[in-house]
């Protein structure tokens, strides 16, 4: 269970020190990994809040559906929690995800390893993507899947 007060304080400290840089997509602030504290082994992604409580509830349900679909189709996913964090009288969508070891991420591995290993990683990623899309028609909800090879 996530301590909401500790998470809110972690986000507040990060924003005070780093600001709140918006991702290139513009939907959320750039993810961050705290250097210390109770969330130092997690990546935190803060989304823009909405004034529509119903829309926030639908967003939370859609995220739960998405994570369930990823897990059901065998897409590797670190422990991930979506929550609506109370902040200044509003609910703000926040994702807290277990941080993966740098050595397991494809991008640094592709940069450090040779062509053969890179092609094997690309093939493995393609198989995961294909497995998801081959099974996507069995879900009753609208979901998408657009992984980035570079991440």
Coordinates of C-alpha atoms in Angstrom, one line a residue:
X1 CA 0.0 0.0 0.0
X2 CA 1.4 3.4 -1.0
X3 CA 1.6 6.1 1.7
X4 CA -0.1 9.0 -0.1
X5 CA 1.3 11.6 2.3
X6 CA 4.9 10.4 1.7
X7 CA 4.3 10.3 -2.1
X8 CA 2.8 13.8 -2.1
X9 CA 5.9 15.0 -0.1
X10 CA 8.2 13.2 -2.5
X11 CA 6.5 14.9 -5.5
X12 CA 6.6 18.3 -3.8
X13 CA 10.3 18.0 -3.0
X14 CA 11.1 17.0 -6.6
X15 CA 9.1 19.9 -8.0
X16 CA 10.7 22.3 -5.7
X17 CA 14.2 21.1 -6.7
X18 CA 13.6 20.3 -10.4
X19 CA 10.5 22.1 -11.4
X20 CA 7.8 20.3 -13.3
X21 CA 9.1 19.6 -16.8
X22 CA 6.3 18.5 -19.2
X23 CA 7.0 15.4 -21.3
X24 CA 7.3 15.9 -25.0
X25 CA 3.9 14.4 -25.4
X26 CA 2.5 17.0 -23.1
X27 CA 0.2 14.8 -21.0
X28 CA 2.3 14.3 -18.0
X29 CA 5.4 15.7 -16.3
X30 CA 8.6 13.9 -17.2
X31 CA 8.9 10.8 -15.0
X32 CA 11.4 10.9 -12.2
X33 CA 13.2 8.5 -9.8
X34 CA 13.8 10.0 -6.4
X35 CA 17.5 9.7 -5.3
X36 CA 16.5 8.9 -1.7
X37 CA 13.5 8.2 0.5
X38 CA 10.7 5.7 0.4
X39 CA 10.3 5.9 -3.3
X40 CA 13.9 5.7 -4.4
X41 CA 13.3 2.3 -6.0
X42 CA 10.4 3.6 -8.0
X43 CA 9.7 5.8 -11.0
X44 CA 7.0 8.4 -10.5
X45 CA 4.9 9.9 -13.3
X46 CA 2.6 12.8 -12.5
X47 CA -0.2 13.6 -14.9
X48 CA -2.1 16.8 -15.3
X49 CA -5.2 16.9 -13.2
X50 CA -8.7 17.3 -14.5
X51 CA -11.7 19.2 -13.0
X52 CA -14.0 16.4 -14.1
X53 CA -14.1 13.7 -11.3
X54 CA -15.9 11.3 -13.6
X55 CA -13.2 11.5 -16.2
X56 CA -10.6 10.9 -13.5
X57 CA -12.5 7.8 -12.4
X58 CA -12.7 6.5 -16.0
X59 CA -9.0 7.2 -16.4
X60 CA -8.2 5.1 -13.3
X61 CA -10.5 2.2 -14.6
X62 CA -8.9 2.4 -18.1
X63 CA -5.4 2.2 -16.5
X64 CA -6.5 -0.9 -14.5
X65 CA -7.9 -2.5 -17.7
X66 CA -4.6 -1.7 -19.5
X67 CA -2.4 -3.3 -16.9
X68 CA -4.7 -6.3 -16.7
X69 CA -4.5 -6.7 -20.5
X70 CA -0.7 -6.4 -20.5
X71 CA -0.4 -9.0 -17.8
X72 CA -2.9 -11.4 -19.4
X73 CA -1.0 -11.3 -22.7
X74 CA 2.4 -11.8 -21.1
X75 CA 3.8 -8.4 -21.5
X76 CA 6.6 -7.9 -18.9
X77 CA 5.6 -5.1 -16.6
X78 CA 7.2 -4.0 -13.3
X79 CA 4.8 -3.6 -10.4
X80 CA 2.7 -0.6 -11.3
X81 CA 0.2 1.4 -9.3
X82 CA -2.2 4.1 -10.6
X83 CA -3.7 6.4 -8.0
X84 CA -5.5 9.7 -7.7
X85 CA -3.5 11.7 -5.2
X86 CA -5.2 14.6 -3.4
X87 CA -3.2 17.8 -4.0
X88 CA -4.4 21.3 -3.2
X89 CA -8.0 20.3 -3.2
X90 CA -7.9 18.3 -6.4
X91 CA -7.2 14.7 -7.5
X92 CA -4.0 14.3 -9.6
X93 CA -3.3 11.1 -11.5
X94 CA 0.0 9.6 -10.5
X95 CA 1.7 6.3 -11.6
X96 CA 4.2 4.8 -9.3
X97 CA 6.2 2.0 -10.9
X98 CA 8.9 -0.3 -9.7
X99 CA 12.2 1.0 -11.2
X100 CA 14.0 -1.5 -13.4
X101 CA 17.7 -2.0 -13.1
X102 CA 19.6 0.2 -15.7
X103 CA 21.4 -3.0 -16.9
X104 CA 18.1 -4.5 -18.0
X105 CA 16.9 -1.7 -20.1
X106 CA 17.0 -2.2 -23.9
X107 CA 18.4 1.2 -24.8
X108 CA 21.6 1.1 -22.8
X109 CA 22.1 -2.6 -23.6
X110 CA 21.7 -1.8 -27.4
X111 CA 24.2 0.9 -27.1
X112 CA 26.7 -1.3 -25.2
X113 CA 26.2 -4.6 -26.9
X114 CA 26.9 -5.8 -30.4
X115 CA 24.7 -6.1 -33.5
X116 CA 23.7 -9.7 -32.8
X117 CA 22.5 -9.0 -29.3
X118 CA 20.7 -5.9 -30.5
X119 CA 18.8 -7.9 -33.1
X120 CA 17.9 -10.6 -30.6
X121 CA 16.5 -7.9 -28.3
X122 CA 14.5 -6.3 -31.2
X123 CA 13.1 -9.8 -32.1
X124 CA 12.1 -10.4 -28.5
X125 CA 10.4 -7.1 -28.3
X126 CA 8.6 -7.7 -31.6
X127 CA 7.4 -11.0 -30.3
X128 CA 5.9 -9.4 -27.2
X129 CA 4.2 -6.7 -29.3
X130 CA 2.8 -9.4 -31.7
X131 CA 1.6 -11.6 -28.8
X132 CA -0.3 -8.6 -27.4
X133 CA -2.0 -7.6 -30.6
X134 CA -2.8 -11.2 -31.5
X135 CA -4.8 -11.4 -28.2
X136 CA -6.2 -7.9 -28.1
X137 CA -9.5 -8.9 -29.6
X138 CA -10.5 -10.8 -26.5
X139 CA -10.7 -7.7 -24.4
X140 CA -14.0 -5.9 -24.0
X141 CA -12.4 -2.5 -23.4
X142 CA -10.6 -0.2 -25.8
X143 CA -6.9 -0.4 -25.2
X144 CA -3.8 0.5 -27.2
X145 CA -0.2 -0.7 -27.0
X146 CA 2.6 1.5 -28.3
X147 CA 5.8 0.5 -26.7
X148 CA 8.9 2.4 -27.4
X149 CA 11.9 0.2 -28.3
X150 CA 14.2 2.9 -27.0
X151 CA 12.8 2.6 -23.5

